[in-house]
Tab-separated table of C-alpha atoms in Angstrom:
chain	number	residue	atom	x	y	z
E	10	UNK	CA	-12.577	-28.996	20.529
E	11	UNK	CA	-15.897	-27.567	18.081
E	12	UNK	CA	-14.468	-26.373	14.901
E	13	UNK	CA	-16.438	-25.222	12.385
E	14	UNK	CA	-15.240	-25.750	8.117
E	15	UNK	CA	-14.201	-21.679	8.737
E	16	UNK	CA	-12.739	-21.595	11.480
E	17	UNK	CA	-10.118	-24.731	9.676
E	18	UNK	CA	-9.004	-22.297	6.881
E	19	UNK	CA	-8.860	-19.649	8.352
E	20	UNK	CA	-6.826	-21.863	10.919
E	21	UNK	CA	-4.719	-22.002	7.696
E	22	UNK	CA	-4.232	-18.538	7.197
E	23	UNK	CA	-3.682	-17.823	10.311
E	24	UNK	CA	-1.132	-19.875	9.788
E	25	UNK	CA	-0.058	-18.343	6.136
E	26	UNK	CA	0.204	-15.491	7.982
E	27	UNK	CA	2.076	-16.322	11.056
E	28	UNK	CA	4.967	-17.514	8.265
E	29	UNK	CA	6.001	-14.677	7.366
E	30	UNK	CA	5.937	-12.707	10.224
E	31	UNK	CA	5.621	-15.340	13.718
E	32	UNK	CA	10.381	-14.251	14.016
E	33	UNK	CA	10.076	-10.545	11.572
E	34	UNK	CA	10.599	-7.464	14.291
E	35	UNK	CA	8.668	-4.645	11.934
E	36	UNK	CA	7.538	-1.211	12.980
E	37	UNK	CA	5.002	-1.809	15.613
E	38	UNK	CA	2.085	-0.329	13.662
E	39	UNK	CA	2.948	-3.262	11.668
E	40	UNK	CA	3.247	-6.005	13.780
E	41	UNK	CA	1.648	-9.066	14.009
E	42	UNK	CA	0.560	-10.535	17.137
E	43	UNK	CA	-0.075	-14.139	16.693
E	44	UNK	CA	-2.055	-14.394	18.934
E	45	UNK	CA	-4.677	-12.106	17.358
E	46	UNK	CA	-4.472	-13.824	14.312
E	47	UNK	CA	-5.365	-17.287	15.788
E	48	UNK	CA	-8.789	-15.217	16.669
E	49	UNK	CA	-10.773	-17.735	14.782
E	50	UNK	CA	-14.350	-17.763	16.461
E	51	UNK	CA	-15.707	-14.627	15.847
E	52	UNK	CA	-19.271	-15.104	14.415
E	53	UNK	CA	-19.201	-11.396	13.109
E	54	UNK	CA	-15.796	-11.279	11.557
E	55	UNK	CA	-16.088	-14.688	9.990
E	56	UNK	CA	-20.188	-13.622	8.816
E	57	UNK	CA	-19.378	-10.190	6.958
E	58	UNK	CA	-19.595	-10.839	3.554
E	59	UNK	CA	-19.993	-14.521	3.111
E	60	UNK	CA	-23.860	-15.980	1.665
E	61	UNK	CA	-25.142	-18.990	2.118
E	62	UNK	CA	-24.747	-22.141	-0.111
E	63	UNK	CA	-28.086	-23.057	0.828
E	64	UNK	CA	-31.333	-21.580	2.470
E	65	UNK	CA	-34.519	-23.806	4.204
E	66	UNK	CA	-33.634	-27.265	1.843
E	67	UNK	CA	-35.002	-30.166	2.905
E	68	UNK	CA	-32.228	-32.904	1.976
E	69	UNK	CA	-28.083	-31.514	1.588
E	70	UNK	CA	-25.981	-33.618	-0.723
E	71	UNK	CA	-22.399	-33.277	0.325
E	72	UNK	CA	-19.338	-32.176	-2.432
E	73	UNK	CA	-16.062	-33.813	-2.379
E	74	UNK	CA	-13.732	-31.911	-1.640
E	75	UNK	CA	-9.571	-33.067	-1.858
E	76	UNK	CA	-8.376	-29.969	0.691
E	77	UNK	CA	-9.506	-26.880	2.459
E	78	UNK	CA	-8.373	-24.682	-0.215
E	79	UNK	CA	-10.349	-26.785	-2.832
E	80	UNK	CA	-13.846	-25.747	-1.037
E	81	UNK	CA	-15.670	-22.786	-2.050
E	82	UNK	CA	-16.036	-19.996	0.492
E	83	UNK	CA	-20.123	-19.837	1.423
E	84	UNK	CA	-20.743	-19.676	4.589
E	85	UNK	CA	-22.741	-23.638	4.844
E	86	UNK	CA	-27.139	-23.968	4.650
E	87	UNK	CA	-28.945	-21.530	6.560
E	88	UNK	CA	-32.697	-22.644	8.607
E	89	UNK	CA	-34.742	-20.191	8.524
E	90	UNK	CA	-37.031	-19.826	12.052
E	91	UNK	CA	-40.159	-21.979	10.826
E	92	UNK	CA	-37.764	-25.379	10.435
E	93	UNK	CA	-37.889	-24.932	14.237
E	94	UNK	CA	-38.031	-28.501	15.497
E	95	UNK	CA	-37.352	-30.182	11.706
E	96	UNK	CA	-35.329	-32.753	10.084
E	97	UNK	CA	-32.341	-32.400	6.811
E	98	UNK	CA	-31.585	-35.102	5.369
E	99	UNK	CA	-27.463	-35.328	5.003
E	100	UNK	CA	-26.659	-37.814	2.559
E	101	UNK	CA	-23.151	-38.301	1.088
E	102	UNK	CA	-22.866	-39.821	-2.496
E	103	UNK	CA	-19.339	-40.615	-2.433
E	104	UNK	CA	-16.803	-41.627	0.391
E	105	UNK	CA	-14.674	-39.752	2.018
E	106	UNK	CA	-13.898	-37.652	5.680
E	107	UNK	CA	-17.589	-36.565	6.336
E	108	UNK	CA	-17.367	-33.332	8.521
E	109	UNK	CA	-21.423	-32.182	10.040
E	110	UNK	CA	-21.901	-28.858	11.931
E	111	UNK	CA	-24.835	-27.962	13.031
E	112	UNK	CA	-24.762	-24.333	15.635
E	113	UNK	CA	-27.811	-21.569	16.443
E	114	UNK	CA	-27.417	-18.171	15.865
E	115	UNK	CA	-28.620	-17.191	18.874
E	116	UNK	CA	-28.475	-20.006	20.549
E	117	UNK	CA	-24.709	-21.513	21.188
E	118	UNK	CA	-25.270	-25.049	22.988
E	119	UNK	CA	-28.629	-25.842	21.032
E	120	UNK	CA	-26.373	-28.002	17.395
E	121	UNK	CA	-29.747	-29.722	17.136
E	122	UNK	CA	-29.898	-34.136	17.059
E	123	UNK	CA	-27.901	-36.122	14.813
E	124	UNK	CA	-29.623	-39.975	14.167
E	125	UNK	CA	-28.036	-42.811	11.370
E	126	UNK	CA	-29.358	-44.178	8.305
E	127	UNK	CA	-30.670	-47.022	11.375
E	128	UNK	CA	-32.381	-44.296	14.106
E	129	UNK	CA	-30.093	-44.360	16.001
E	130	UNK	CA	-28.660	-41.454	18.217
E	131	UNK	CA	-25.149	-39.939	17.076
E	132	UNK	CA	-22.876	-39.281	20.300
E	133	UNK	CA	-20.636	-38.132	19.070
E	134	UNK	CA	-22.298	-35.129	17.163
E	135	UNK	CA	-24.460	-35.403	20.668
E	136	UNK	CA	-21.177	-33.654	22.801
E	137	UNK	CA	-20.225	-31.062	20.931
E	138	UNK	CA	-22.648	-30.553	18.099
E	139	UNK	CA	-19.525	-31.764	15.442
E	140	UNK	CA	-19.693	-35.711	13.308
E	141	UNK	CA	-16.638	-35.628	11.863
E	142	UNK	CA	-15.817	-40.215	10.413
E	143	UNK	CA	-14.777	-42.108	7.430
E	144	UNK	CA	-18.340	-43.628	5.786
E	145	UNK	CA	-18.705	-45.029	2.697
E	146	UNK	CA	-19.981	-44.176	-0.422
E	147	UNK	CA	-24.797	-43.677	-0.145
E	148	UNK	CA	-24.243	-43.395	3.969
E	149	UNK	CA	-27.137	-40.801	4.875
E	150	UNK	CA	-27.546	-39.254	8.241
E	151	UNK	CA	-31.226	-37.289	9.738
E	152	UNK	CA	-30.385	-33.980	11.701
E	153	UNK	CA	-32.927	-33.310	13.458
E	154	UNK	CA	-33.008	-29.009	14.057
E	155	UNK	CA	-33.587	-27.587	17.408
E	156	UNK	CA	-37.253	-26.454	18.948
E	157	UNK	CA	-36.428	-23.208	19.711
E	158	UNK	CA	-33.590	-20.716	17.443
E	159	UNK	CA	-33.574	-17.400	15.399
E	160	UNK	CA	-31.431	-18.428	12.363
E	161	UNK	CA	-29.445	-21.860	12.541
E	162	UNK	CA	-26.487	-23.169	10.512
E	163	UNK	CA	-25.172	-26.464	9.238
E	164	UNK	CA	-21.903	-27.393	7.751
E	165	UNK	CA	-21.437	-30.052	5.483
E	166	UNK	CA	-18.135	-30.826	3.819
E	167	UNK	CA	-16.626	-33.798	2.385
E	168	UNK	CA	-13.394	-34.857	2.079
E	169	UNK	CA	-10.407	-37.083	0.951
E	170	UNK	CA	-8.837	-38.682	2.868
E	171	UNK	CA	-5.212	-39.827	3.294
E	172	UNK	CA	-3.507	-37.641	1.179
E	173	UNK	CA	-0.267	-39.080	0.533
E	174	UNK	CA	0.728	-35.072	-0.964
E	175	UNK	CA	0.829	-32.724	0.398
E	176	UNK	CA	0.902	-29.015	-1.360
E	177	UNK	CA	2.070	-26.124	-0.847
E	178	UNK	CA	-0.445	-23.702	0.659
E	179	UNK	CA	-2.808	-25.763	1.530
E	180	UNK	CA	-4.250	-28.080	4.250
E	181	UNK	CA	-6.319	-30.854	4.797
E	182	UNK	CA	-9.073	-32.732	6.861
E	183	UNK	CA	-7.359	-36.152	7.555
E	184	UNK	CA	-7.845	-39.079	10.073
E	185	UNK	CA	-5.440	-41.435	11.963
E	186	UNK	CA	-4.651	-45.271	10.480
E	187	UNK	CA	-3.275	-46.492	13.629
E	188	UNK	CA	-0.031	-46.268	12.823
E	189	UNK	CA	2.537	-43.781	10.667
E	190	UNK	CA	0.669	-43.025	7.811
E	191	UNK	CA	2.911	-39.856	5.592
E	192	UNK	CA	2.241	-37.577	4.376
E	193	UNK	CA	5.120	-36.156	0.846
E	194	UNK	CA	6.091	-32.977	0.045
E	195	UNK	CA	8.887	-31.316	-2.250
E	196	UNK	CA	11.020	-28.409	-1.296
E	197	UNK	CA	12.283	-26.404	-4.344
E	198	UNK	CA	14.545	-24.077	-2.613
E	199	UNK	CA	15.928	-23.368	1.445
E	200	UNK	CA	12.512	-22.569	3.067
E	201	UNK	CA	10.809	-21.630	6.514
E	202	UNK	CA	8.664	-24.348	5.769
E	203	UNK	CA	5.271	-24.211	8.533
E	204	UNK	CA	3.756	-26.905	8.949
E	205	UNK	CA	1.027	-27.445	11.133
E	206	UNK	CA	-0.469	-30.396	12.747
E	207	UNK	CA	-3.519	-30.024	15.160
E	208	UNK	CA	-5.537	-32.697	15.855
E	209	UNK	CA	-10.152	-32.430	16.428
E	210	UNK	CA	-10.385	-34.890	19.470
E	211	UNK	CA	-9.165	-35.515	22.792
E	212	UNK	CA	-7.293	-38.355	21.717
E	213	UNK	CA	-3.835	-37.706	21.165
E	214	UNK	CA	-1.594	-37.775	17.648
E	215	UNK	CA	1.962	-38.074	16.812
E	216	UNK	CA	4.254	-36.630	14.554
E	217	UNK	CA	8.322	-36.197	12.922
E	218	UNK	CA	9.482	-34.766	9.531
E	219	UNK	CA	10.961	-36.596	8.161
E	220	UNK	CA	14.117	-36.060	4.957
E	221	UNK	CA	14.296	-38.473	2.609
E	222	UNK	CA	18.795	-39.118	1.960
E	223	UNK	CA	20.447	-41.400	-0.596
E	224	UNK	CA	20.546	-43.470	2.781
E	225	UNK	CA	16.487	-43.501	3.831
E	226	UNK	CA	14.462	-41.529	5.449
E	227	UNK	CA	15.995	-39.680	8.484
E	228	UNK	CA	14.282	-37.901	11.197
E	229	UNK	CA	15.011	-34.429	12.048
E	230	UNK	CA	13.107	-34.580	15.051
E	231	UNK	CA	11.756	-36.198	17.607
E	232	UNK	CA	8.100	-37.458	17.942
E	233	UNK	CA	5.756	-35.088	19.934
E	234	UNK	CA	2.341	-34.895	20.547
E	235	UNK	CA	0.138	-32.370	18.305
E	236	UNK	CA	-0.848	-29.863	20.554
E	237	UNK	CA	-4.872	-28.882	20.112
E	238	UNK	CA	-3.981	-25.273	21.034
E	239	UNK	CA	-3.395	-23.355	18.268
E	240	UNK	CA	-1.437	-21.168	19.092
E	241	UNK	CA	1.416	-23.548	20.810
E	242	UNK	CA	0.790	-25.892	17.647
E	243	UNK	CA	1.716	-22.668	15.447
E	244	UNK	CA	4.892	-22.154	17.416
E	245	UNK	CA	6.499	-26.090	17.651
E	246	UNK	CA	5.377	-25.831	13.154
E	247	UNK	CA	8.643	-24.394	12.336
E	248	UNK	CA	10.565	-25.966	10.120
E	249	UNK	CA	14.337	-24.809	8.710
E	250	UNK	CA	14.713	-27.482	5.313
E	251	UNK	CA	16.626	-27.499	2.613
E	252	UNK	CA	15.874	-28.382	-1.020
E	253	UNK	CA	13.992	-31.673	-0.762
E	254	UNK	CA	11.275	-33.619	-0.580
E	255	UNK	CA	9.579	-34.611	2.624
E	256	UNK	CA	7.107	-36.301	4.945
E	257	UNK	CA	5.482	-35.594	7.444
E	258	UNK	CA	4.402	-39.204	9.820
E	259	UNK	CA	1.740	-38.817	11.352
E	260	UNK	CA	0.143	-41.244	14.196
E	261	UNK	CA	-3.160	-41.513	16.031
E	262	UNK	CA	-5.850	-43.514	16.375
E	263	UNK	CA	-7.519	-45.507	14.551
E	264	UNK	CA	-10.256	-42.788	12.556
E	265	UNK	CA	-9.394	-39.895	15.092
E	266	UNK	CA	-8.985	-36.576	13.141
E	267	UNK	CA	-6.045	-33.921	12.838
E	268	UNK	CA	-6.084	-30.364	10.483
E	269	UNK	CA	-2.238	-30.532	8.389
E	270	UNK	CA	-0.773	-28.782	6.182
E	271	UNK	CA	2.306	-26.700	5.144
E	272	UNK	CA	3.355	-23.006	3.804
E	273	UNK	CA	7.361	-22.952	2.763
E	274	UNK	CA	8.248	-19.313	2.166
E	275	UNK	CA	11.963	-18.974	0.667
E	276	UNK	CA	15.432	-17.454	2.741
E	277	UNK	CA	18.320	-16.527	0.172
E	278	UNK	CA	21.090	-16.562	2.615
E	279	UNK	CA	22.830	-13.581	3.654
E	280	UNK	CA	24.666	-14.734	6.965
E	281	UNK	CA	28.644	-14.864	6.006
E	282	UNK	CA	30.579	-17.513	8.144
E	283	UNK	CA	34.026	-15.450	9.754
E	284	UNK	CA	34.313	-12.908	12.471
E	285	UNK	CA	36.319	-10.285	10.557
E	286	UNK	CA	33.452	-10.531	7.642
E	287	UNK	CA	30.384	-10.044	9.717
E	288	UNK	CA	27.267	-9.504	8.359
E	289	UNK	CA	25.929	-5.851	9.085
E	290	UNK	CA	22.619	-4.687	11.045
E	291	UNK	CA	22.053	-1.471	10.454
E	292	UNK	CA	19.819	0.003	14.055
E	293	UNK	CA	16.133	-0.293	13.545
E	294	UNK	CA	16.715	-3.083	11.584
E	295	UNK	CA	17.303	-7.106	11.519
E	296	UNK	CA	18.665	-9.314	10.143
E	297	UNK	CA	16.205	-13.275	10.308
E	298	UNK	CA	17.626	-16.306	9.078
E	299	UNK	CA	17.123	-20.224	9.437
E	300	UNK	CA	19.312	-23.309	9.981
E	301	UNK	CA	18.755	-26.304	8.047
E	302	UNK	CA	20.107	-30.006	9.645
E	303	UNK	CA	22.788	-29.560	6.748
E	304	UNK	CA	24.366	-26.377	7.650
E	305	UNK	CA	26.565	-25.884	10.169
E	306	UNK	CA	29.151	-23.643	10.638
E	307	UNK	CA	28.646	-21.041	12.913
E	308	UNK	CA	27.338	-17.296	11.997
E	309	UNK	CA	28.720	-13.725	12.633
E	310	UNK	CA	27.006	-10.402	12.994
E	311	UNK	CA	27.580	-7.189	13.791
E	312	UNK	CA	26.640	-4.076	14.946
E	313	UNK	CA	28.164	-0.191	15.855
E	314	UNK	CA	27.066	2.028	17.955
E	315	UNK	CA	28.266	5.107	17.914
E	316	UNK	CA	27.231	6.988	21.572
E	317	UNK	CA	25.889	5.748	24.027
E	318	UNK	CA	24.454	8.401	25.254
E	319	UNK	CA	20.704	6.632	24.555
E	320	UNK	CA	19.635	2.896	25.618
E	321	UNK	CA	19.864	0.456	22.970
E	322	UNK	CA	19.090	-2.965	22.854
E	323	UNK	CA	19.875	-6.224	20.489
E	324	UNK	CA	17.363	-8.871	20.481
E	325	UNK	CA	17.324	-12.645	20.027
E	326	UNK	CA	13.823	-14.990	18.937
E	327	UNK	CA	13.852	-17.991	18.114
E	328	UNK	CA	11.304	-20.636	16.581
E	329	UNK	CA	13.023	-23.749	16.808
E	330	UNK	CA	12.052	-27.239	15.793
E	331	UNK	CA	15.137	-29.543	17.165
E	332	UNK	CA	17.536	-28.381	18.901
E	333	UNK	CA	19.092	-25.645	20.452
E	334	UNK	CA	21.105	-21.905	19.735
E	335	UNK	CA	23.172	-20.880	21.516
E	336	UNK	CA	24.254	-16.715	20.592
E	337	UNK	CA	27.085	-15.272	21.637
E	338	UNK	CA	27.273	-11.489	22.919
E	339	UNK	CA	30.535	-10.001	22.098
E	340	UNK	CA	32.432	-5.742	21.640
E	341	UNK	CA	35.752	-5.206	19.499
E	342	UNK	CA	38.699	-4.731	22.198
E	343	UNK	CA	36.677	-7.874	24.584
E	344	UNK	CA	37.604	-11.701	25.244
E	345	UNK	CA	35.207	-12.281	27.591
E	346	UNK	CA	31.789	-12.354	25.612
E	347	UNK	CA	29.200	-10.240	27.452
E	348	UNK	CA	25.809	-12.565	27.367
E	349	UNK	CA	25.767	-16.262	26.506
E	350	UNK	CA	21.699	-16.814	25.534
E	351	UNK	CA	20.811	-21.388	24.715
E	352	UNK	CA	17.261	-21.235	23.275
E	353	UNK	CA	14.618	-24.012	22.132
E	354	UNK	CA	11.072	-23.349	21.516
E	355	UNK	CA	9.770	-20.626	20.375
E	356	UNK	CA	12.264	-17.680	22.819
E	357	UNK	CA	12.426	-14.468	22.479
E	358	UNK	CA	15.887	-12.275	24.703
E	359	UNK	CA	16.462	-8.688	25.624
E	360	UNK	CA	19.724	-8.007	25.904
E	361	UNK	CA	20.564	-3.903	26.822
E	362	UNK	CA	24.608	-1.908	25.528
E	363	UNK	CA	26.035	-1.355	28.604
E	364	UNK	CA	29.336	-1.278	27.356
E	365	UNK	CA	29.087	2.027	24.961
E	366	UNK	CA	29.488	2.875	21.871
E	367	UNK	CA	31.388	0.293	19.364
E	368	UNK	CA	31.761	-2.036	17.551
E	369	UNK	CA	29.022	-5.636	19.164
E	370	UNK	CA	29.255	-9.059	17.691
E	371	UNK	CA	27.230	-12.018	17.208
E	372	UNK	CA	28.190	-15.234	17.117
E	373	UNK	CA	25.351	-18.419	16.183
E	374	UNK	CA	25.742	-21.239	16.410
E	375	UNK	CA	24.062	-24.853	16.690
E	376	UNK	CA	23.509	-26.884	20.440
E	377	UNK	CA	22.506	-30.490	18.065
E	378	UNK	CA	23.293	-32.014	14.871
E	379	UNK	CA	18.530	-31.958	13.731
E	380	UNK	CA	18.789	-28.311	15.122
E	381	UNK	CA	16.261	-26.932	12.222
E	382	UNK	CA	14.435	-23.504	12.737
E	383	UNK	CA	13.885	-20.142	11.986
E	384	UNK	CA	15.701	-17.055	13.866
E	385	UNK	CA	16.237	-13.071	13.983
E	386	UNK	CA	18.316	-11.001	15.303
E	387	UNK	CA	16.865	-7.208	16.170
E	388	UNK	CA	19.291	-3.783	16.606
E	389	UNK	CA	16.241	-2.012	18.819
């Protein structure tokens, strides 16, 4: 999987945008398609308005950054066709996770040849034109540019590895340690939190999220395998979390690179726990809320259908990290439910109201102690 630094930021920005729209139904003109947000490989879109950090430099001394958010928005180091077949020296003056990428603007398979200080060809780079490796201070690589190209870009960055504390709305390129490594973060309010964890290689990467309690760290979900599919990774990364201290436990083969970050979005409680006080959802509106692992009570919502002349629907969406939610639809005056949905993960169901005008109720309840995630109910 070939990913350049611009793509890393694009992925995270996509996640940030999706955090506010992944479950919230809006008008057709405003509705966000997560798939569209994840199209971060379009070179024209990336290059628009960007400037190169340097041009035709024989030596690149790589700067060190704590996170992707700290990086400037430069395009990389540009080389003209006069540099065909020439060599660029890349220096890591500090220790850290070194990322080197080479790409021809006009020949997709031309990425150059990378050599280490002993002159040995770096096979890892040759696979996809990308090297992600932990290095010590003073490490030097030589990148021989392709014999033929019109324009060539070199990405070279150094990341601070093994971050113990994550800052909100930021992302980090890290490497696995062989055992579990813990990235901690704090939520000051009840929130929907997106915590994407994406591996950059075919090596397996497992993870789980834990909440700090008086008795110690409590797992909020079963240990999962990280997915290198961007869309799947985002859909699996939504959590419903109470105020408190958390950590992501990540495990993989030593040196396996991955992306991690977290984006919190405060969600105020607007539900009611009694049928007699059910929260009203008006036509063409919606109600979005979440369940944390500490919340237990069922929630009640109601809608009023004034006429049966037009088709009306109840649309339910979920993005559950763990467990399931049960949605039971009733009509006032009937004891038997009209429909029951039991949803896990990222799902969407649409129920047509077939029983005329009147008041309808939707009961939402948890299945599983550690169930957490976000849901939305839309009246169309």
